[in-house]
Amino acid sequence: MANVSVAAEWQLLGDRYYRKPDLYHPLRWKHIDLSRNKVACAPFGGPIALIRDDSKIVQLYAESALRKLRIFNSAGVPLSDTIWKNPGGRLIGLSWTDDQTLVCIVQDGTVYRYTAHAEPLEPNFSILGQEYLDENVVECVFWGNGVVCVTDACKVFSIADFKSKSPRPLRLADPAPEGIEELPHCVAVIEPQYTMSGNVEVLLAIGDGVVMVEEDEVQPLPLPPGDGPLQKMVVSGDGRFVASFTHDGRMAVYSTRFEKIFEYECESALPPEQLAWCGLDSVLLYWDDMLLMVGPSDEPVRYLYDEPIVLIPECDGVRILSNSSIEFLQLVPNSTVSIFKIGSTSPAALLYDALDHFDRRSAKADENLRLIRSSLSEAVEACVDAAGHEFDVSRQRTLLRAASYGQAFCSNFHRDRIQEMCKTLRVLNAVRSPEIGIPLSIQQYKLLTPSVLIGRLINAHQHLLALRISDYLGMNQEVVIMHWACSKITASLAIPDATLLEILLDKLKLCKGISYAAVAAHADKNGRRKLAAMLVEHEPRSSKQVPLLLSIGEEDTALIKATESGDTDLVYLVLFHILQKRQPLEFFGMIQARTLARDLFIIYARCYKHEFLKDFFLSTGQLQEVAFLLWKESWELGKNPMASKGSPLHGPRIKLTEKAHNLFSETKEHTFESKAAEEHAKLLRMQHELEVTTKQAIFVDSSISDTIRTCIVLGNHRAAMKVKTEFKVSEKRWYWLKIFALATIRDWDALEKFSKEKRPPIGYRPFVEACIEADEKGEALKYIPKLTDPRERAESYARIGMAKEAADAASQAKDGELLGRLKLTFAQNAAASSIFDTLRDRLSFQGVS
């Protein structure tokens, strides 16, 4: 049968069993009296903070005259301490947040925060704000990462999340009517995750009733008659129930809307010192020497103590801290009950008993297995589950052996289940050791998750164990090694940089892809700039390496690494940084030898830093590049709206172009550019003079041809001739420009006169074209007969609609194809078509195609 001594340690509450195993006994601390201290215990087996309670009169000894904030692990091993020097009045409350930050609130509302190593965190702030500095905090209730405070004027304030960068205090609605400042008898909090609104809801027992306070609303709750006033209240872990202690000595459980579920009449009407939920099935009440556990059944369970205790609620029970030990009161799991309950004949109990017979070489082992063959997989699962809930290592081992023994005869059991449980228990047993002091149950471990557990281990500087667990569970070790490296740098100020580098690299290389840059940044933050520079050399990712090199002043190396990476964004990052830090000549020297950096700088400077780019080109002797920049500036000045209003910018433009010409002339390779800049400057000057004389801003930035054409259109033939002569415009171009300019202003007499000055070098075809485009057929007739090519005459006659003359000219050309095209032109004119047909027939007869 199952082990009787195990069940003898249990207590029966209704139909459920509870047990209270020792987690650590005795505790490692010395001369600690919980009754003289304010105590804060972190959930999930976290650290314990103690500080002398300044509201109590205690005898002080020389060594304890200084008030200290002391932090221990759950086994009582000292972790750290610091002298409490914080002003603000009496300490009202302290508690741990989910990320194990210790929050302390003093009487004037100031919030002080500490790490698990008693290191203060900045900044401090007030939960009351500037408007209520004359009020004092009288009570505070913590939850998760938040707190609710009540002042002596019955105002309620809340902080929803201490993890935010700047926690924001929020004043809730006033619970008491205006003018009444009655303080609540007790306060409880329903966490935001369990409320419909998603905001914290505060329950206050005021007078004979209970009110629920939110940000902008106060809602009275219907407390059953005769139950008020309530002396103590506490909300269950799932936010569904409220346990309370009434004024007449009854413990009552309500829903959160205060519908009574059950009550128990206690022996004493004095309110208990502590009231806490044990899981979701029972409530604990602690008086000076007795702990009472009450459930839905009539008969409670009593535990007697001769020393003060602190109740620490967990998700699956309550840890009980005393001066000398820490225990865990929990509901006995069903799997454990099925195995160890006195007289149990469940399959799991028979399997456990079969192992005992097997060890004694008894045939009864086989008999037990035959009895449970159909339920063997359930029995194995129960043994595995019971092993997970045990804190005693030898009992874990025995249960797992029983499961393994049964598995050998069970073909349908998931064989990895025992291996997974072994892994979990090895992790739990490792962190439960007194040196680590994290007494997690398996349910707490699953809720906390392994990654969070590893985070807590590294925050406690238990890096070796964290690394081994990470490796054992197949998790990423980078977080552990990174934290270790940063902690090592902080704690090793006396170790030379080279020696410390070897120590760090020896561990950092264990994890591929680890960020050396992050470790180097921490070294730089701690004043180890040389070490940071050596570390960052090992960073393979340029995107992380380069910014850090810049932050530690290694601009030259950063530029080398950025250019080697080929990442233009990184190169620009370095260039802009150096631009702000270095003198121009020094900057130019740095980029001159690095092609990518130089080219990217030039591309950027061409758009945004012309003057700076000119300095760069001058410093490197690239005069032609400076000339191009000057010329570009001249063009851009021409785009300025001011350039078309009285031309105040033409002077600077001319000077810029002349400077460009002078610089181009310094080199033989840019003769063309030099000549072009010279002529451009000359043209700008002439155009500027023309605009001044004509008082019309229409010349600058036009071409030579357009300038000549505009002069002729304006009737300024002398200026047009001057431009022609100055820029050596050819006769042919001159004729083209003047012909079409005169046609534009329809000065036909001048055009005819111009045609007779001498034989035109371009012939008379342009005269004809200009007249036809101006729709002056009569003027065109003056010049068509002068065309020497009969084909041109024929086409010109055709364009002005003279079919017979076009046909005669085409016949002179003896071109049948031309006659065909002309016929198509006059297709709608029957007489003209007849003429073209006759001529084509004649040419065909003569043998001309």
GROMACS .gro file of N, CA, C and O in nm, residues 1 449-450 584 599 645 649 654 757:
model
   36
    1MET      N    1   0.085  -0.120   0.000
    1MET     CA    2   0.000   0.000   0.000
    1MET      C    3   0.088   0.124   0.000
    1MET      O    4   0.206   0.119   0.026
  449THR      N    5   0.724   3.092  -1.658
  449THR     CA    6   0.796   3.053  -1.782
  449THR      C    7   0.947   3.050  -1.758
  449THR      O    8   1.002   3.131  -1.682
  450PRO      N    9   1.017   2.958  -1.826
  450PRO     CA   10   1.163   2.946  -1.809
  450PRO      C   11   1.239   3.073  -1.845
  450PRO      O   12   1.338   3.106  -1.781
  584PRO      N   13   3.726   7.164  -4.117
  584PRO     CA   14   3.708   7.129  -4.259
  584PRO      C   15   3.830   7.064  -4.322
  584PRO      O   16   3.819   6.962  -4.389
  599ASP      N   17   3.314   6.021  -5.279
  599ASP     CA   18   3.210   6.036  -5.382
  599ASP      C   19   3.073   6.065  -5.319
  599ASP      O   20   2.997   6.147  -5.371
  645LYS      N   21   1.339   9.077  -6.274
  645LYS     CA   22   1.282   9.206  -6.233
  645LYS      C   23   1.394   9.308  -6.217
  645LYS      O   24   1.453   9.321  -6.112
  649LEU      N   25   2.055   9.056  -6.031
  649LEU     CA   26   2.144   8.943  -6.008
  649LEU      C   27   2.234   8.915  -6.129
  649LEU      O   28   2.316   8.823  -6.125
  654ILE      N   29   2.743   8.720  -6.401
  654ILE     CA   30   2.853   8.742  -6.497
  654ILE      C   31   2.987   8.719  -6.429
  654ILE      O   32   3.077   8.654  -6.484
  757GLU      N   33   1.958   9.224 -10.144
  757GLU     CA   34   2.089   9.280 -10.109
  757GLU      C   35   2.200   9.206 -10.182
  757GLU      O   36   2.293   9.266 -10.235
   0.00000   0.00000   0.00000
